Coordinates of C-alpha atoms in Angstrom, one line a residue:
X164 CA -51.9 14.7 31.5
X165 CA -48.4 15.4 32.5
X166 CA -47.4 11.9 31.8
X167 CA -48.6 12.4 28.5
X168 CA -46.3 15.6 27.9
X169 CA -43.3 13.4 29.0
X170 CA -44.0 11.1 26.8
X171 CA -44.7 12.8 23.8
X172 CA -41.4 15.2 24.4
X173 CA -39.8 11.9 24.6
X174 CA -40.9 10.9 21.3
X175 CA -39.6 14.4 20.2
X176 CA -36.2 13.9 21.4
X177 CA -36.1 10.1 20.2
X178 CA -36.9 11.9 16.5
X179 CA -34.6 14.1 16.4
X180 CA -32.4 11.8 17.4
X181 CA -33.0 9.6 14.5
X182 CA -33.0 12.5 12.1
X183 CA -29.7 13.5 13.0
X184 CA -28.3 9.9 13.0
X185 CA -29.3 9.7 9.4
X186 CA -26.0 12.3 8.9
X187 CA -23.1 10.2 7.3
X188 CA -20.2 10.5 10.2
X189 CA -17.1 11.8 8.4
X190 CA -13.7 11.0 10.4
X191 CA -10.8 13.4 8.9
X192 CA -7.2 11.8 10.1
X193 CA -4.7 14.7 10.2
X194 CA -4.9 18.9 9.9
X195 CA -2.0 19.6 7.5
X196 CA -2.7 21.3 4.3
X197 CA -5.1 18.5 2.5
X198 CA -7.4 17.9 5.6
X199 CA -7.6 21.8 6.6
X200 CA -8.4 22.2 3.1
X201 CA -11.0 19.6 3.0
X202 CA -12.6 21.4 6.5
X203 CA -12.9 25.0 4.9
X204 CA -14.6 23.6 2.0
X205 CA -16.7 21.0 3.6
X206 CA -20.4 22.0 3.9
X207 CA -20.8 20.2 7.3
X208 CA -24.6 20.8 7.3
X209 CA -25.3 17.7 5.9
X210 CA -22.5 15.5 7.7
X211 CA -21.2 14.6 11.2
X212 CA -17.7 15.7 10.8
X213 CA -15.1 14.7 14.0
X214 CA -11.4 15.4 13.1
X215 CA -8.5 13.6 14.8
X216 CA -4.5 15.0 14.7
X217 CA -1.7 15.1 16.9
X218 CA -1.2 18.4 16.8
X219 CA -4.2 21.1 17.0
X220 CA -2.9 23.5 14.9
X221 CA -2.5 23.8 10.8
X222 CA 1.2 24.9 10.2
X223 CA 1.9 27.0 7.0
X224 CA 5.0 24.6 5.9
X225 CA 6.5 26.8 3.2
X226 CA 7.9 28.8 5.7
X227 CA 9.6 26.9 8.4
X228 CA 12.8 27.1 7.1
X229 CA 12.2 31.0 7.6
X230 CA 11.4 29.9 11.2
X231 CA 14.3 28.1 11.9
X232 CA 16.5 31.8 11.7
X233 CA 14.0 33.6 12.9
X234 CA 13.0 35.4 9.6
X235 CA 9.5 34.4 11.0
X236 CA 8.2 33.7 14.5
X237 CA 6.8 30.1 15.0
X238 CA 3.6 31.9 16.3
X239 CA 2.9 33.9 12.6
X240 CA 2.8 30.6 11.0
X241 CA 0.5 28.6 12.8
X242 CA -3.3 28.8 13.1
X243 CA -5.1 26.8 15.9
X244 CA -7.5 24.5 14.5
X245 CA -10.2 25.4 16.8
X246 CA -10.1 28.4 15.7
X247 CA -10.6 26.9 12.3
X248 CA -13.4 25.4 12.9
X249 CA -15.2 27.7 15.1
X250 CA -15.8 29.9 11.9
X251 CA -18.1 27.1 10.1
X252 CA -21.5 26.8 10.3
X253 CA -22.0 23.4 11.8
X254 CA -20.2 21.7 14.4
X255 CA -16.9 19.8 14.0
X256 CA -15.5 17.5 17.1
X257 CA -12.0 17.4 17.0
X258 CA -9.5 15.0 19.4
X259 CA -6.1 15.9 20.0
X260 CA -4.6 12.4 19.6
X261 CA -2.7 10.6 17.3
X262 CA -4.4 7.5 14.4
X263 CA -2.7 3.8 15.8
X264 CA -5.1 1.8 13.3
X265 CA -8.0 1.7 10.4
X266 CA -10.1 -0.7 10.4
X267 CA -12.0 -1.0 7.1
X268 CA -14.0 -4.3 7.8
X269 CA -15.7 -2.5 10.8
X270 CA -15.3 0.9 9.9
X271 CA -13.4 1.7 12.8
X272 CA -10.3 4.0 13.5
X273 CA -8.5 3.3 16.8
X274 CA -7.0 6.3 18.4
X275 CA -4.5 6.9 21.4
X276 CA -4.2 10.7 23.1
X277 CA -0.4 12.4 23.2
X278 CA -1.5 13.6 26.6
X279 CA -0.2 12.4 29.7
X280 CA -0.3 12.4 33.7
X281 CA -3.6 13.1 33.7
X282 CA -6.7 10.8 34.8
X283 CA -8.8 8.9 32.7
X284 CA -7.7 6.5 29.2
X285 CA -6.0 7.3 26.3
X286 CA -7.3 4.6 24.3
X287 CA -10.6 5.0 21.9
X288 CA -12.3 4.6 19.1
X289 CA -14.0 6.5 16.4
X290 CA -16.7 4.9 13.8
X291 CA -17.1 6.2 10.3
X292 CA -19.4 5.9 7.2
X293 CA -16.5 8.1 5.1
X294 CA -12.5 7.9 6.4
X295 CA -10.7 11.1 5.1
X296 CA -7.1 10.1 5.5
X297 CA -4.8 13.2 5.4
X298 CA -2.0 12.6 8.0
X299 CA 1.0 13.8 5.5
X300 CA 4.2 11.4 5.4
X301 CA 7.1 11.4 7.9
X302 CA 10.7 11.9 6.8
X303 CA 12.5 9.4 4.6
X304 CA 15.4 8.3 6.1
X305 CA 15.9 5.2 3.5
X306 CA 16.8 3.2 6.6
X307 CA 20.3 4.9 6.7
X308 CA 22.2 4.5 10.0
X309 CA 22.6 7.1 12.4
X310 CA 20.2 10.0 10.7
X311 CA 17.4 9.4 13.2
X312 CA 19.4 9.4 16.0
X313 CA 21.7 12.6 15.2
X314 CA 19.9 14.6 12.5
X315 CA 17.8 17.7 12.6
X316 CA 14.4 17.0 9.9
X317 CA 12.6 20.0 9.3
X318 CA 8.3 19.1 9.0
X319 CA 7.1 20.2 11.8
X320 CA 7.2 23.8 13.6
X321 CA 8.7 21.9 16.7
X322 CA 11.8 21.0 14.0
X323 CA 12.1 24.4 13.4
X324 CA 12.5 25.9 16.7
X325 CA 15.1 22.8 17.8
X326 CA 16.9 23.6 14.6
X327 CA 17.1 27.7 16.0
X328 CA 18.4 26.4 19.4
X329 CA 21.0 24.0 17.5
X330 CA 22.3 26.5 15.6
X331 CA 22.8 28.9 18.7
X332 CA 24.7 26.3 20.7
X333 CA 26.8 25.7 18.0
X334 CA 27.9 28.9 18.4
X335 CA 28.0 29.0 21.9
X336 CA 30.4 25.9 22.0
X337 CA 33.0 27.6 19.1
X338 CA 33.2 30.2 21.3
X339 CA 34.3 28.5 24.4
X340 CA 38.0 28.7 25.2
X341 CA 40.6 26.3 25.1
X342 CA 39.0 24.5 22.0
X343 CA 41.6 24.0 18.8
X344 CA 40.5 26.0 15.2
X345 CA 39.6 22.7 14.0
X346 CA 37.3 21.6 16.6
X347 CA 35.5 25.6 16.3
X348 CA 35.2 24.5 12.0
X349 CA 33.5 20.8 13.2
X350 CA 30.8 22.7 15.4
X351 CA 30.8 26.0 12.5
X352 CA 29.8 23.1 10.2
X353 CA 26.2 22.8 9.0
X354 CA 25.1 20.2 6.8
X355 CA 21.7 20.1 4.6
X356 CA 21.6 16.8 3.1
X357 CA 19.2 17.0 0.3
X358 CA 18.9 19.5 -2.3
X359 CA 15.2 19.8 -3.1
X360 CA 13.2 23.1 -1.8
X361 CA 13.3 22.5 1.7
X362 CA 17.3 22.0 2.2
X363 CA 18.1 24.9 -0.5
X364 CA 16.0 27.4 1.2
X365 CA 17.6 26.2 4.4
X366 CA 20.6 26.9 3.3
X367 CA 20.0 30.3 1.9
X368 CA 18.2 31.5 5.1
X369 CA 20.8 29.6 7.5
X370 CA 23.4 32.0 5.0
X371 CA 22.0 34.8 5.7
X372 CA 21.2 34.4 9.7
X373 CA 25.1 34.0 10.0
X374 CA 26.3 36.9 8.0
X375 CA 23.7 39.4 8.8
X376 CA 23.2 38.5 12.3
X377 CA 25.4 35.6 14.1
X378 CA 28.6 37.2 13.0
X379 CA 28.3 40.7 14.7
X380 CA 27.1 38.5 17.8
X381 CA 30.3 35.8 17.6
X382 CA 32.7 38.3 15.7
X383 CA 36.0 36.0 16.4
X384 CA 34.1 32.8 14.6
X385 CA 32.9 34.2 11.8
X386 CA 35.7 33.2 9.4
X387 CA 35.4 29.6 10.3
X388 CA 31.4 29.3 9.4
X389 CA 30.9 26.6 6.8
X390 CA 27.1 25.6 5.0
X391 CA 27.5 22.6 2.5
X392 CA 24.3 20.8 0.8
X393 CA 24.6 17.3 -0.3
X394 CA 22.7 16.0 -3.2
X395 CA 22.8 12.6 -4.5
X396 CA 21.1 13.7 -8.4
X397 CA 23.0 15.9 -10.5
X398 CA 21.7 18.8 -9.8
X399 CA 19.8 20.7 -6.5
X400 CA 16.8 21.9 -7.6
X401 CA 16.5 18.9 -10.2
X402 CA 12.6 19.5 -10.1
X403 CA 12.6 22.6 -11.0
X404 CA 13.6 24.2 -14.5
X405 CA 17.2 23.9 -15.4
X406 CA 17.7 27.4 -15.8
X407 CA 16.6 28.0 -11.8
X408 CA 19.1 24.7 -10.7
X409 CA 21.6 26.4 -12.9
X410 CA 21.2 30.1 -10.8
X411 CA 20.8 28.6 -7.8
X412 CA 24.2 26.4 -7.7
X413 CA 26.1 29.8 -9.4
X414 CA 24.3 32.2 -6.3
X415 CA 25.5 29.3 -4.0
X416 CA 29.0 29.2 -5.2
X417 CA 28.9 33.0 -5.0
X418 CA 27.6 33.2 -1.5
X419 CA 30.4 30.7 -0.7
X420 CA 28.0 27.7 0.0
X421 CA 29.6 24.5 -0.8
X422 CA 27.3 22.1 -3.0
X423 CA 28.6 18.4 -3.4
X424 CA 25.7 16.8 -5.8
X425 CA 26.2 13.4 -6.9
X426 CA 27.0 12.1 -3.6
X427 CA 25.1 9.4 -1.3
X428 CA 25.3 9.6 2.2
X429 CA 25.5 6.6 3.5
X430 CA 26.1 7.0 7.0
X431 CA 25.4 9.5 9.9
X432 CA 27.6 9.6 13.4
X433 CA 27.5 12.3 16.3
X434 CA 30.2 14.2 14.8
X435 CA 30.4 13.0 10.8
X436 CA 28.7 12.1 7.8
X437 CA 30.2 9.5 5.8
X438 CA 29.2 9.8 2.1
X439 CA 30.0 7.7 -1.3
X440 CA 31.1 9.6 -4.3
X441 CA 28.9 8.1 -7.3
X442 CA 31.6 8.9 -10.1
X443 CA 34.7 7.4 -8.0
X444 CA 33.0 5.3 -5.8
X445 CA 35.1 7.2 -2.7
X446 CA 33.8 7.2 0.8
X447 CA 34.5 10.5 1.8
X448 CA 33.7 11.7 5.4
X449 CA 32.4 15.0 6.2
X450 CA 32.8 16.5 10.1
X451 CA 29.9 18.2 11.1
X452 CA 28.2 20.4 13.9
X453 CA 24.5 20.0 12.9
X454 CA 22.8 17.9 10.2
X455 CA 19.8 18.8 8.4
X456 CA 17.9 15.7 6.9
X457 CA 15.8 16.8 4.2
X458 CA 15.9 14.0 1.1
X459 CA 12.0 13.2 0.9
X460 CA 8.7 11.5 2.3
X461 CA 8.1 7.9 3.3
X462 CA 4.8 6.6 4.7
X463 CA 3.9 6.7 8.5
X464 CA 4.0 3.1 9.8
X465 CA -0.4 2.7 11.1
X466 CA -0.2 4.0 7.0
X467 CA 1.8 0.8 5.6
X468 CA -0.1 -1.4 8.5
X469 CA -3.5 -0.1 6.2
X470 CA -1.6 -0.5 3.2
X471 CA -1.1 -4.8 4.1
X472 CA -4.1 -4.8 5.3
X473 CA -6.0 -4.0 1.6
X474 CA -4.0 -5.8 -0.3
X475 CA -1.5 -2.7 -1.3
X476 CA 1.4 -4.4 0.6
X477 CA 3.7 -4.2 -2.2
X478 CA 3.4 -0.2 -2.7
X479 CA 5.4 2.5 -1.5
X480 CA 2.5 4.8 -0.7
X481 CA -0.8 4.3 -0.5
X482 CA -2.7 4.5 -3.9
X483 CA -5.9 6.3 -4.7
X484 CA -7.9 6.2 -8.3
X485 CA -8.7 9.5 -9.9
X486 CA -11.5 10.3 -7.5
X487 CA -9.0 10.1 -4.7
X488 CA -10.5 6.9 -3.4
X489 CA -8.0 4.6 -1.5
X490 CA -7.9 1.1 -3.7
X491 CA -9.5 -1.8 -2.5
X492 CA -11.2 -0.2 0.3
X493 CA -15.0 1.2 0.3
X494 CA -15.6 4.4 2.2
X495 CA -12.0 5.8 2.8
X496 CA -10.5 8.8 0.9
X497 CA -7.2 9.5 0.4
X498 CA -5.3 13.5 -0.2
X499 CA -2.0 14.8 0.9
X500 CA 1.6 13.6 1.3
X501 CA 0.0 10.0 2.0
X502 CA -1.0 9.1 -1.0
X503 CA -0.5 9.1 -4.6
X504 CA -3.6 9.1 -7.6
X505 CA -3.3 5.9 -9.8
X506 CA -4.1 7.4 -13.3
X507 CA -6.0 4.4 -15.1
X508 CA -4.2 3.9 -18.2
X509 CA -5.6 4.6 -21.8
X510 CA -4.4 1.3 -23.5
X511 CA -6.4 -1.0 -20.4
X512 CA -9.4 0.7 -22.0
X513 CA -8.5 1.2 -25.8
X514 CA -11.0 -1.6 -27.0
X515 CA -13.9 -0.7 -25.3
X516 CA -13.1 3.4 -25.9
X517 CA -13.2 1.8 -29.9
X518 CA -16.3 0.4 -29.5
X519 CA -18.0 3.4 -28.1
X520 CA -16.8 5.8 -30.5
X521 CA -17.5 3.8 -33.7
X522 CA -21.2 4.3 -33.4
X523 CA -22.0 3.0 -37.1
X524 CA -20.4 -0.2 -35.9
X525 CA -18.2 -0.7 -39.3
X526 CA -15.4 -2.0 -37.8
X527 CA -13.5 1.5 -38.3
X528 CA -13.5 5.1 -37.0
X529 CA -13.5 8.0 -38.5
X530 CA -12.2 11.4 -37.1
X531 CA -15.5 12.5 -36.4
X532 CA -17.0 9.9 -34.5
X533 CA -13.2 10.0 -32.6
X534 CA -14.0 13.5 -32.0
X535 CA -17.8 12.6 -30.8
X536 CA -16.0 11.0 -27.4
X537 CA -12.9 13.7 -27.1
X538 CA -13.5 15.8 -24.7
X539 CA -15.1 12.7 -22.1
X540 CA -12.0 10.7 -23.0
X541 CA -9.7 13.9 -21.8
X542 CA -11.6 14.7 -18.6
X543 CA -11.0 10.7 -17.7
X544 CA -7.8 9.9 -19.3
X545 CA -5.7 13.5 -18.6
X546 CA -2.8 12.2 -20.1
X547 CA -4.5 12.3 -23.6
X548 CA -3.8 16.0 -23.6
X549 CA -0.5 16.5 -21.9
X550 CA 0.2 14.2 -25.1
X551 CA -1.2 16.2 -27.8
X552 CA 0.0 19.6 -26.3
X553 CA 3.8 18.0 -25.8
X554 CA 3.9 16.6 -29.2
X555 CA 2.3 20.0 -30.6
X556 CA -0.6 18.2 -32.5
X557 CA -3.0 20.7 -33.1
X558 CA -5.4 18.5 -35.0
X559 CA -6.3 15.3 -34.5
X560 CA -5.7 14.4 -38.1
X561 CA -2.1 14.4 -36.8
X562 CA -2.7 10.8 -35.1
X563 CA -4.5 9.4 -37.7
X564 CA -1.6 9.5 -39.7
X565 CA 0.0 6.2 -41.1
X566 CA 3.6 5.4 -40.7
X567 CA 4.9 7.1 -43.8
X568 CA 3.1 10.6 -42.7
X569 CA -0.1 9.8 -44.6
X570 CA -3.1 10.8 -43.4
X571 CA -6.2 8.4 -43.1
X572 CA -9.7 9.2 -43.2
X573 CA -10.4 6.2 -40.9
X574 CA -8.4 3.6 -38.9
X575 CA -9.6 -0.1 -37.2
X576 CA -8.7 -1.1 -33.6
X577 CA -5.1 -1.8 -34.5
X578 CA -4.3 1.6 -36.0
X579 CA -6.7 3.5 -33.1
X580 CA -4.3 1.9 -30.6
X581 CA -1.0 2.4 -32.8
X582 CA -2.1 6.3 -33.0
X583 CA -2.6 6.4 -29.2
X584 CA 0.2 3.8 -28.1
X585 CA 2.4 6.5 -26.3
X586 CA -0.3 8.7 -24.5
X587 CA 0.9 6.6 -20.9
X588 CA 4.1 7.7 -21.0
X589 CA 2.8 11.3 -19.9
X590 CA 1.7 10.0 -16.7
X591 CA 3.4 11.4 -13.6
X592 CA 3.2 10.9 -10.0
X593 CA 2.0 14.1 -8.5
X594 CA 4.6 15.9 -6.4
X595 CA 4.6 16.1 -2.6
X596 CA 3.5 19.8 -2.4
X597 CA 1.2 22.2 -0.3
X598 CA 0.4 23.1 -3.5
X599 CA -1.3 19.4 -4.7
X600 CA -2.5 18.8 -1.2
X601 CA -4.8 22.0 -0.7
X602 CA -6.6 20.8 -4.6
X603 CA -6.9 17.6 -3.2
X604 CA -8.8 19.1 0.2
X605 CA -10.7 21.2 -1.8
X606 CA -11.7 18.4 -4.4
X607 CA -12.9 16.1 -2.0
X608 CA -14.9 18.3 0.1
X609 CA -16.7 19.8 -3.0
X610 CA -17.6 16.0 -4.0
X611 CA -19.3 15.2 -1.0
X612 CA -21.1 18.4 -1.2
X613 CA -22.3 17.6 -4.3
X614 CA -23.0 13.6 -3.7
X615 CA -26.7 13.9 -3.9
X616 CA -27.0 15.9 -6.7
X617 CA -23.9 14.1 -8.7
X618 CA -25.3 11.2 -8.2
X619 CA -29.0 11.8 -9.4
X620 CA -27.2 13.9 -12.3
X621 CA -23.9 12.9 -12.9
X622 CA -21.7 15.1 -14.0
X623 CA -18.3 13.1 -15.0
X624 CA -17.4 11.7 -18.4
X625 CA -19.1 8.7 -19.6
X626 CA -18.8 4.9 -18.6
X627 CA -16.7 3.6 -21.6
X628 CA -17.4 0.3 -20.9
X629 CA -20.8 0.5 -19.7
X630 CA -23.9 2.9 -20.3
X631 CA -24.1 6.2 -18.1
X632 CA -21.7 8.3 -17.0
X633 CA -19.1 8.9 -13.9
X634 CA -21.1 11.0 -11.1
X635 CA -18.2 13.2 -10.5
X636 CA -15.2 14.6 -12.6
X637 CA -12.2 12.7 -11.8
X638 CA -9.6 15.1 -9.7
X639 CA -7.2 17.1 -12.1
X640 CA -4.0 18.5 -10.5
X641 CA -3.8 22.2 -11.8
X642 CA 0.1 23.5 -11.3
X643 CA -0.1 27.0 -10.6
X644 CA 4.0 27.6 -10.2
X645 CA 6.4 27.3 -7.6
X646 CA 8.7 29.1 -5.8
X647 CA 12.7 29.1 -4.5
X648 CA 13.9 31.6 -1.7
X649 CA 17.1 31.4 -2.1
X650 CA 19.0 34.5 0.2
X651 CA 19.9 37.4 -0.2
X652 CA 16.8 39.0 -1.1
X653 CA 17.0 36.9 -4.2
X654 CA 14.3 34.0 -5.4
X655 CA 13.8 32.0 -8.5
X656 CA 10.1 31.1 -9.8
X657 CA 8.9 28.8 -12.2
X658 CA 5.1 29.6 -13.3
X659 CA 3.0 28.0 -16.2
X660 CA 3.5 28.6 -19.5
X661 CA 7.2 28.0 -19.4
X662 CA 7.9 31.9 -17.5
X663 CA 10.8 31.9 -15.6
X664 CA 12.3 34.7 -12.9
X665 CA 15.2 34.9 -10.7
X666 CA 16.5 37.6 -9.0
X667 CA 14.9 40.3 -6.4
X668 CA 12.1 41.0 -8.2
X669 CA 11.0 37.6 -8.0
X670 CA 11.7 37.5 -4.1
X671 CA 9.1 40.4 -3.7
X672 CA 6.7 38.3 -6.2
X673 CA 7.0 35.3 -3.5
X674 CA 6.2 38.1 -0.7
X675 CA 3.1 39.0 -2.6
X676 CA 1.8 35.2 -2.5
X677 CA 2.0 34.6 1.1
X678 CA 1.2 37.9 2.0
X679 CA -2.2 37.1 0.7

């Protein structure tokens, strides 16, 4: 009788078991913005979800360069991602250790812990049915000498507080006696190269550190302090609308920041940077006492090893299509820094997008029967609307107009792809933002939410070439605005709808966001 009990609580155990292993295992590489967004969204109830990152917290990147002065404390912008997960309802494993290699044949990621001196291995592996990849980039340094080994980079909150200490012993060492004035300017000299967000608001809270704090502490240095920012475009702030690049270089100039745009660096030494001058084609070289490296993202090296591996050798960064799965891999996802969406273009399809909308099959289409497969066309090809809203074509006799300006009742497959030939040029790589990274997270995790019922009842635009319809809508980046501290208790913003605000108002509007 007893035996009997074992055996049937064995087969209990054995069941359960089985029903749990029937959960899809999700692996999620990295805890920046894109894979803690994909964890707070994620109903875990039906997955295994194990996370893997080298750090175990989530930083809140907009605000290091706040860090590295001390606006902030290191400790108000970091969250423990334990502590992120403990508040779902499910469990989520997650190993401290950092991704060596993805295995897509086997469906295997292999993994090496950051901890050391203590017993046991560092080595493992993890299987998956679904890879979430979401490890961010590292810096790019575009293979220039010197910048890894004598420049500050500013990603990660460690950056920040190394950045802090720099800029104190900088200090420290002008102060010393027995040092000459020019030796005291080559240590007072800080150097942002790069003139995107990052290094501008680095510059304008570096600014303001010195004059409202370092220079009541080091009173007999403070006229030798110097802050330039190197930008090899035209302008800093070239992303942004011209009117902020415009205030920002004028504040800059007022504040007594030095901007040199249009200007390569193209060298780094201990005490120097050695820059070209595009318009003269003059090496000019610049002594410094810190450098700040801040000119962009490149892809982490187990990344591009991936990247060889499936056949997307020849690509800067790894490539997704609109449902942010990685190209020419099953089961692995893509969001973040890492990646970049592949918008399919409209002309690859134009033929087949003809043949579905003429329905009557004369050989011709009429507006209606272009109108029939409008709004499916728009939710799969996006660019089809930032066309007709650039342009300002309100009605979509407007493309069915002949060359002269005539409008046509119908067109055939040569005047359908005439009227739709420029649509691609719309297309835009998405920007390397906390902003596109957090949609991405959140994008993901509601698609696997929804993966039963999507797929039973799809919900995306139709196949064109083929009956049916996508089961999910393709991801569609929605730009919500973006910000520009730039000292003083000034800040520029650029929000949709072409609205535009500098000035102190503004600063207190970028308060307001990350106060929420």
């Amino acid at each position: 009788m007893v035996y009997a009990e074992n055996v049937d609580n064995n087969e209990k155990v054995v069941e359960r078991s089985r029903s749990d292993s029937k959960k899809k295992k999700i692996v999620v590489l990295g805890t920046g913005w894109a894979g803690t967004s994909f964890l707070k969204d994620m109903d875990i109830s039906s997955y295994d979800v194990e996370v893997v990152s080298p750090r175990n917290y989530f930083a809140f990147t907009p605000l290091l360069p706040s860090v590295t002065c001390g606006t902030v404390e290191a400790r108000s912008v970091v969250e423990p991602v334990r502590n992120i997960i403990k508040k779902r309802n499910g469990e989520i494993q997650f190993w401290e250790a950092e991704c060596l290699k993805i295995d897509p044949a086997n469906h295997k990621v292999f993994c090496r812990s950051l901890v050391e001196n203590l017993v046991g291995e560092n080595d493992f592996s993890l299987e998956y049915d679904h890879l979430v990849v979401a490890v961010g980039a590292q810096v790019n340094t575009f293979n220039t000498p010197g910048v890894v080994e004598y420049c500050h980079f500013l990603k990660e909150v460690e950056d920040a507080q190394k950045i802090r200490r720099t800029v104190i012993d900088c200090f420290e060492k002008a102060v010393l006696p027995g040092l000459s004035d020019e030796e005291r300017k080559t240590n007072l000299h800080f150097v942002i190269v790069g003139g995107g967000p990052t290094g501008v608001e680095f510059a304008a809270e570096l600014h303001d550190f010195v004059h409202e704090d370092l220079v009541k502490i080091y009173p007999s240095v403070k006229d030798l302090v110097k802050i330039t920012v190197i930008q090899s475009g035209d302008h800093i702030l070239n992303t942004f609308d011209e009117r902020i690049s415009c205030f920002a270089e004028t504040k800059f100039q007022r504040d007594g920041i030095e901007v040199l745009t249009g200007c390569r660096v193209v060298s780094v030494s201990e005490h120097s940077v050695n820059m070209k001058v595009k318009s003269t084609g003059e090496y000019v070289i610049v002594p410094h006492g810190m450098v700040v490296w801040s000119t962009g993202v490149g892809t982490r090296p187990f990344v591009r090893n991936f990247m060889e591996e499936i056949g997307q050798g020849k690509r800067w960064i790894l490539a997704t299509d609109e449902w942010l799965r990685v190209k020419g891999c099953s089961d692995v996802y893509a969001i973040g820094d890492c990646t970049t969406v592949d918008q399919r273009k409209i002309m690859e399809d134009i033929s087949t997008i003809f043949e579905a909308a003429d329905t009557d099959r004369s050989g011709t289409l009429t507006i209606e029967e272009f109108q029939d497969v409008l709004e499916d066309i728009i939710i799969r090809y996006p660019q089809v609307e930032l066309y007709l809203k650039s342009n300002h074509l309100f009605e979509l006799t407007e493309l069915f107009k002949d060359s002269e300006g005539n409008e046509r009742e119908e067109v055939d497959i040569e005047g359908f792809k005439l009227a739709l030939s420029h649509v691609d040029s719309q297309m835009k790589s998405l920007p390397a933002t906390a902003q596109v990274a957090a949609q991405q997270g959140s994008y993901l995790a509601g698609c696997f939410n929804r993966w039963e019922k999507c797929n039973a009842n799809p919900e995306g635009p139709r196949l064109f070439g083929s009956a049916g319809r996508h089961a999910f809508r393709p991801f569609t980046y929605r730009h919500l605005g973006q910000f520009a501290p730039l000292g003083g208790s000034k800040a520029a913003a650029e929000l949709p709808g072409d609205w535009v605000s500098m000035g102190r108002s503004t600063q207190w509007l970028w308060y307001s966001v990350y106060a929420r």
